[in-house]
């Protein structure tokens, strides 16, 4: 079930908005038993919503910011998640060295190549990686790194959401930041 933004506790860190979250989670193509690594969890919205779809799976959320940890804990408690584990630390060092079939990168703190290296090593065959990029530089770097790992079939979508806000008797549309959503699937046919 999709979770609306207003249902999450939101404090200092920015939150991935519900429309972007819906598309990002759809791109992950989760299975009930998927193991998802959520890198740069922020406020935890991607991993928490994803956990609600995983009846037999688990989410490992990695977050380095102290201020985000408490927000994530509050949100995980609010949704009574038993399959969500918060790990305080920087990726890739804090990522568990376990096999997994899904990875979402919402933030990389300049360690994108190393995080993708972890995905290449621990992600199982047909594992899916989704990266959300806010800046053109991150999008460009992500494409460059993925190509350097031999990915040929790289799916990229750019999403722009606008929200209607009341201005007197009228409704005006205000644009949110555009987001690039990148998806790759690990597998022999995809990698050179």
Short mmCIF file of the C-alpha atoms (twelve columns), coordinates in Angstrom:
data_MODEL
# 
_entry.id   MODEL 
# 
loop_
_atom_site.group_PDB 
_atom_site.id 
_atom_site.type_symbol 
_atom_site.label_atom_id 
_atom_site.label_alt_id 
_atom_site.label_comp_id 
_atom_site.label_asym_id 
_atom_site.label_seq_id 
_atom_site.Cartn_x 
_atom_site.Cartn_y 
_atom_site.Cartn_z 
_atom_site.pdbx_PDB_model_num 
ATOM 1   C CA . UNK A 1   0.000  0.000   0.000   1 
ATOM 2   C CA . UNK A 2   1.415  3.395   -0.980  1 
ATOM 3   C CA . UNK A 3   2.188  5.698   1.936   1 
ATOM 4   C CA . UNK A 4   1.412  9.399   1.579   1 
ATOM 5   C CA . UNK A 5   3.981  11.997  2.673   1 
ATOM 6   C CA . UNK A 6   1.730  13.325  5.443   1 
ATOM 7   C CA . UNK A 7   1.779  9.867   7.102   1 
ATOM 8   C CA . UNK A 8   5.539  10.082  7.719   1 
ATOM 9   C CA . UNK A 9   7.207  11.909  10.578  1 
ATOM 10  C CA . UNK A 10  9.270  14.601  8.887   1 
ATOM 11  C CA . UNK A 11  11.880 16.617  10.718  1 
ATOM 12  C CA . UNK A 12  15.131 18.185  9.452   1 
ATOM 13  C CA . UNK A 13  16.218 16.135  6.444   1 
ATOM 14  C CA . UNK A 14  14.421 16.391  3.092   1 
ATOM 15  C CA . UNK A 15  12.103 13.531  2.214   1 
ATOM 16  C CA . UNK A 16  11.736 11.721  -1.100  1 
ATOM 17  C CA . UNK A 17  8.284  12.896  -2.183  1 
ATOM 18  C CA . UNK A 18  5.506  10.348  -2.619  1 
ATOM 19  C CA . UNK A 19  5.329  10.462  -6.417  1 
ATOM 20  C CA . UNK A 20  9.091  9.930   -6.759  1 
ATOM 21  C CA . UNK A 21  8.942  7.242   -4.062  1 
ATOM 22  C CA . UNK A 22  6.189  5.412   -5.953  1 
ATOM 23  C CA . UNK A 23  8.188  5.394   -9.189  1 
ATOM 24  C CA . UNK A 24  11.459 4.459   -7.467  1 
ATOM 25  C CA . UNK A 25  9.853  1.539   -5.633  1 
ATOM 26  C CA . UNK A 26  8.130  0.414   -8.843  1 
ATOM 27  C CA . UNK A 27  11.533 0.394   -10.583 1 
ATOM 28  C CA . UNK A 28  12.899 -1.872  -7.826  1 
ATOM 29  C CA . UNK A 29  10.339 -4.557  -8.802  1 
ATOM 30  C CA . UNK A 30  10.318 -5.981  -5.286  1 
ATOM 31  C CA . UNK A 31  9.417  -9.590  -4.540  1 
ATOM 32  C CA . UNK A 32  7.833  -10.559 -1.191  1 
ATOM 33  C CA . UNK A 33  11.181 -12.087 -0.145  1 
ATOM 34  C CA . UNK A 34  13.508 -9.377  -1.521  1 
ATOM 35  C CA . UNK A 35  16.459 -8.163  0.523   1 
ATOM 36  C CA . UNK A 36  16.793 -4.410  -0.086  1 
ATOM 37  C CA . UNK A 37  19.817 -2.301  0.799   1 
ATOM 38  C CA . UNK A 38  18.705 1.358   1.129   1 
ATOM 39  C CA . UNK A 39  21.859 3.502   0.907   1 
ATOM 40  C CA . UNK A 40  21.620 7.087   2.122   1 
ATOM 41  C CA . UNK A 41  18.239 6.444   3.716   1 
ATOM 42  C CA . UNK A 42  17.704 10.089  4.754   1 
ATOM 43  C CA . UNK A 43  14.325 10.061  6.505   1 
ATOM 44  C CA . UNK A 44  13.807 6.397   5.624   1 
ATOM 45  C CA . UNK A 45  10.759 6.806   3.408   1 
ATOM 46  C CA . UNK A 46  11.947 4.579   0.524   1 
ATOM 47  C CA . UNK A 47  13.086 1.717   2.765   1 
ATOM 48  C CA . UNK A 48  10.110 1.976   5.097   1 
ATOM 49  C CA . UNK A 49  7.533  1.954   2.321   1 
ATOM 50  C CA . UNK A 50  9.422  -0.859  0.573   1 
ATOM 51  C CA . UNK A 51  9.414  -2.892  3.817   1 
ATOM 52  C CA . UNK A 52  5.605  -2.838  3.822   1 
ATOM 53  C CA . UNK A 53  5.710  -4.814  0.540   1 
ATOM 54  C CA . UNK A 54  8.165  -7.437  1.828   1 
ATOM 55  C CA . UNK A 55  6.184  -10.072 3.710   1 
ATOM 56  C CA . UNK A 56  9.207  -12.410 3.876   1 
ATOM 57  C CA . UNK A 57  12.028 -10.010 2.964   1 
ATOM 58  C CA . UNK A 58  14.008 -7.353  4.771   1 
ATOM 59  C CA . UNK A 59  15.317 -3.811  4.379   1 
ATOM 60  C CA . UNK A 60  18.729 -2.688  5.606   1 
ATOM 61  C CA . UNK A 61  18.736 1.129   5.735   1 
ATOM 62  C CA . UNK A 62  22.155 2.807   5.835   1 
ATOM 63  C CA . UNK A 63  22.318 6.404   7.097   1 
ATOM 64  C CA . UNK A 64  25.309 8.428   8.303   1 
ATOM 65  C CA . UNK A 65  23.524 11.590  9.525   1 
ATOM 66  C CA . UNK A 66  22.678 11.616  13.236  1 
ATOM 67  C CA . UNK A 67  19.693 13.894  12.618  1 
ATOM 68  C CA . UNK A 68  18.193 11.395  10.175  1 
ATOM 69  C CA . UNK A 69  18.516 8.400   12.480  1 
ATOM 70  C CA . UNK A 70  15.878 9.498   14.984  1 
ATOM 71  C CA . UNK A 71  13.413 10.380  12.208  1 
ATOM 72  C CA . UNK A 72  13.946 6.957   10.642  1 
ATOM 73  C CA . UNK A 73  13.450 5.244   14.012  1 
ATOM 74  C CA . UNK A 74  10.201 7.154   14.583  1 
ATOM 75  C CA . UNK A 75  8.896  6.267   11.121  1 
ATOM 76  C CA . UNK A 76  9.862  2.588   11.434  1 
ATOM 77  C CA . UNK A 77  8.111  2.431   14.828  1 
ATOM 78  C CA . UNK A 78  5.030  4.199   13.473  1 
ATOM 79  C CA . UNK A 79  4.593  1.521   10.807  1 
ATOM 80  C CA . UNK A 80  5.491  -1.292  13.240  1 
ATOM 81  C CA . UNK A 81  8.070  -2.813  10.957  1 
ATOM 82  C CA . UNK A 82  9.716  -6.069  11.991  1 
ATOM 83  C CA . UNK A 83  11.657 -6.427  8.733   1 
ATOM 84  C CA . UNK A 84  13.524 -3.100  8.784   1 
ATOM 85  C CA . UNK A 85  17.018 -2.675  10.202  1 
ATOM 86  C CA . UNK A 86  18.648 0.739   10.554  1 
ATOM 87  C CA . UNK A 87  22.441 0.825   10.335  1 
ATOM 88  C CA . UNK A 88  24.295 3.981   11.386  1 
ATOM 89  C CA . UNK A 89  27.345 4.510   9.210   1 
ATOM 90  C CA . UNK A 90  28.730 5.482   5.823   1 
ATOM 91  C CA . UNK A 91  28.372 3.316   2.761   1 
ATOM 92  C CA . UNK A 92  29.938 1.182   1.521   1 
ATOM 93  C CA . UNK A 93  31.614 0.280   4.845   1 
ATOM 94  C CA . UNK A 94  28.310 0.044   6.743   1 
ATOM 95  C CA . UNK A 95  26.560 -2.138  4.146   1 
ATOM 96  C CA . UNK A 96  26.223 -5.746  5.347   1 
ATOM 97  C CA . UNK A 97  28.361 -8.173  3.356   1 
ATOM 98  C CA . UNK A 98  25.435 -10.460 2.553   1 
ATOM 99  C CA . UNK A 99  23.767 -11.555 -0.688  1 
ATOM 100 C CA . UNK A 100 20.885 -9.276  -1.710  1 
ATOM 101 C CA . UNK A 101 18.669 -8.777  -4.729  1 
ATOM 102 C CA . UNK A 102 17.818 -5.053  -4.527  1 
ATOM 103 C CA . UNK A 103 19.743 -1.864  -3.818  1 
ATOM 104 C CA . UNK A 104 18.482 1.710   -3.759  1 
ATOM 105 C CA . UNK A 105 20.926 4.619   -3.632  1 
ATOM 106 C CA . UNK A 106 19.439 7.901   -2.467  1 
ATOM 107 C CA . UNK A 107 22.730 9.381   -1.296  1 
ATOM 108 C CA . UNK A 108 26.345 8.316   -1.683  1 
ATOM 109 C CA . UNK A 109 28.509 11.061  -0.130  1 
ATOM 110 C CA . UNK A 110 30.960 10.830  -3.012  1 
ATOM 111 C CA . UNK A 111 31.339 7.043   -2.704  1 
ATOM 112 C CA . UNK A 112 29.106 6.052   -5.615  1 
ATOM 113 C CA . UNK A 113 31.725 3.906   -7.349  1 
ATOM 114 C CA . UNK A 114 32.554 2.015   -4.151  1 
ATOM 115 C CA . UNK A 115 28.861 1.448   -3.383  1 
ATOM 116 C CA . UNK A 116 28.242 0.093   -6.876  1 
ATOM 117 C CA . UNK A 117 31.310 -2.124  -6.426  1 
ATOM 118 C CA . UNK A 118 29.570 -3.593  -3.346  1 
ATOM 119 C CA . UNK A 119 26.463 -4.190  -5.473  1 
ATOM 120 C CA . UNK A 120 28.574 -5.948  -8.108  1 
ATOM 121 C CA . UNK A 121 30.188 -8.176  -5.481  1 
ATOM 122 C CA . UNK A 122 27.203 -9.003  -3.202  1 
ATOM 123 C CA . UNK A 123 24.196 -8.438  -5.461  1 
ATOM 124 C CA . UNK A 124 22.924 -11.780 -6.731  1 
ATOM 125 C CA . UNK A 125 22.319 -12.577 -10.406 1 
ATOM 126 C CA . UNK A 126 19.427 -10.419 -11.721 1 
ATOM 127 C CA . UNK A 127 19.770 -8.029  -8.753  1 
ATOM 128 C CA . UNK A 128 18.270 -4.599  -9.426  1 
ATOM 129 C CA . UNK A 129 19.978 -1.303  -8.605  1 
ATOM 130 C CA . UNK A 130 18.019 1.973   -8.592  1 
ATOM 131 C CA . UNK A 131 19.775 5.314   -8.123  1 
ATOM 132 C CA . UNK A 132 17.958 8.613   -7.564  1 
ATOM 133 C CA . UNK A 133 19.920 11.709  -8.608  1 
ATOM 134 C CA . UNK A 134 18.983 15.295  -7.842  1 
ATOM 135 C CA . UNK A 135 21.940 16.980  -9.553  1 
ATOM 136 C CA . UNK A 136 23.192 16.709  -13.112 1 
ATOM 137 C CA . UNK A 137 26.665 15.960  -11.768 1 
ATOM 138 C CA . UNK A 138 25.414 12.937  -9.803  1 
ATOM 139 C CA . UNK A 139 23.433 11.701  -12.801 1 
ATOM 140 C CA . UNK A 140 26.485 12.068  -15.040 1 
ATOM 141 C CA . UNK A 141 28.745 10.323  -12.508 1 
ATOM 142 C CA . UNK A 142 26.242 7.475   -12.062 1 
ATOM 143 C CA . UNK A 143 26.092 6.881   -15.819 1 
ATOM 144 C CA . UNK A 144 29.888 6.995   -16.098 1 
ATOM 145 C CA . UNK A 145 30.387 4.536   -13.215 1 
ATOM 146 C CA . UNK A 146 27.708 2.124   -14.440 1 
ATOM 147 C CA . UNK A 147 29.259 2.096   -17.920 1 
ATOM 148 C CA . UNK A 148 32.701 1.492   -16.382 1 
ATOM 149 C CA . UNK A 149 31.248 -1.633  -14.727 1 
ATOM 150 C CA . UNK A 150 30.102 -2.808  -18.159 1 
ATOM 151 C CA . UNK A 151 26.378 -2.057  -17.979 1 
ATOM 152 C CA . UNK A 152 24.920 -1.520  -21.450 1 
ATOM 153 C CA . UNK A 153 21.173 -1.459  -20.774 1 
ATOM 154 C CA . UNK A 154 20.837 1.519   -18.438 1 
ATOM 155 C CA . UNK A 155 17.300 2.786   -17.933 1 
ATOM 156 C CA . UNK A 156 17.044 6.499   -17.114 1 
ATOM 157 C CA . UNK A 157 13.893 8.521   -16.505 1 
ATOM 158 C CA . UNK A 158 13.650 12.152  -15.506 1 
ATOM 159 C CA . UNK A 159 10.612 12.969  -13.388 1 
ATOM 160 C CA . UNK A 160 9.236  16.441  -12.782 1 
ATOM 161 C CA . UNK A 161 6.324  16.824  -10.377 1 
ATOM 162 C CA . UNK A 162 4.316  19.990  -9.880  1 
ATOM 163 C CA . UNK A 163 1.889  20.588  -7.014  1 
ATOM 164 C CA . UNK A 164 -1.213 22.745  -7.075  1 
ATOM 165 C CA . UNK A 165 -1.293 25.441  -4.369  1 
ATOM 166 C CA . UNK A 166 -4.082 27.859  -3.619  1 
ATOM 167 C CA . UNK A 167 -3.326 31.495  -4.410  1 
ATOM 168 C CA . UNK A 168 -6.451 33.392  -3.449  1 
ATOM 169 C CA . UNK A 169 -9.314 31.881  -5.444  1 
ATOM 170 C CA . UNK A 170 -6.907 30.266  -7.933  1 
ATOM 171 C CA . UNK A 171 -4.721 27.191  -8.063  1 
ATOM 172 C CA . UNK A 172 -1.157 27.633  -9.294  1 
ATOM 173 C CA . UNK A 173 1.266  24.841  -10.079 1 
ATOM 174 C CA . UNK A 174 4.621  24.917  -8.294  1 
ATOM 175 C CA . UNK A 175 7.360  22.628  -9.530  1 
ATOM 176 C CA . UNK A 176 9.399  20.320  -7.322  1 
ATOM 177 C CA . UNK A 177 13.031 19.594  -8.206  1 
ATOM 178 C CA . UNK A 178 13.365 17.230  -11.177 1 
ATOM 179 C CA . UNK A 179 14.785 13.806  -10.270 1 
ATOM 180 C CA . UNK A 180 16.712 11.363  -12.435 1 
ATOM 181 C CA . UNK A 181 15.894 7.727   -11.677 1 
ATOM 182 C CA . UNK A 182 18.434 5.241   -13.015 1 
ATOM 183 C CA . UNK A 183 17.909 1.484   -13.063 1 
ATOM 184 C CA . UNK A 184 20.157 -1.420  -14.003 1 
ATOM 185 C CA . UNK A 185 19.818 -5.180  -13.668 1 
ATOM 186 C CA . UNK A 186 22.875 -7.276  -12.898 1 
ATOM 187 C CA . UNK A 187 23.210 -10.148 -15.322 1 
ATOM 188 C CA . UNK A 188 25.238 -11.669 -18.094 1 
ATOM 189 C CA . UNK A 189 23.126 -10.227 -20.917 1 
ATOM 190 C CA . UNK A 190 23.398 -6.719  -19.496 1 
ATOM 191 C CA . UNK A 191 27.106 -6.615  -18.763 1 
ATOM 192 C CA . UNK A 192 29.807 -6.518  -21.449 1 
# 
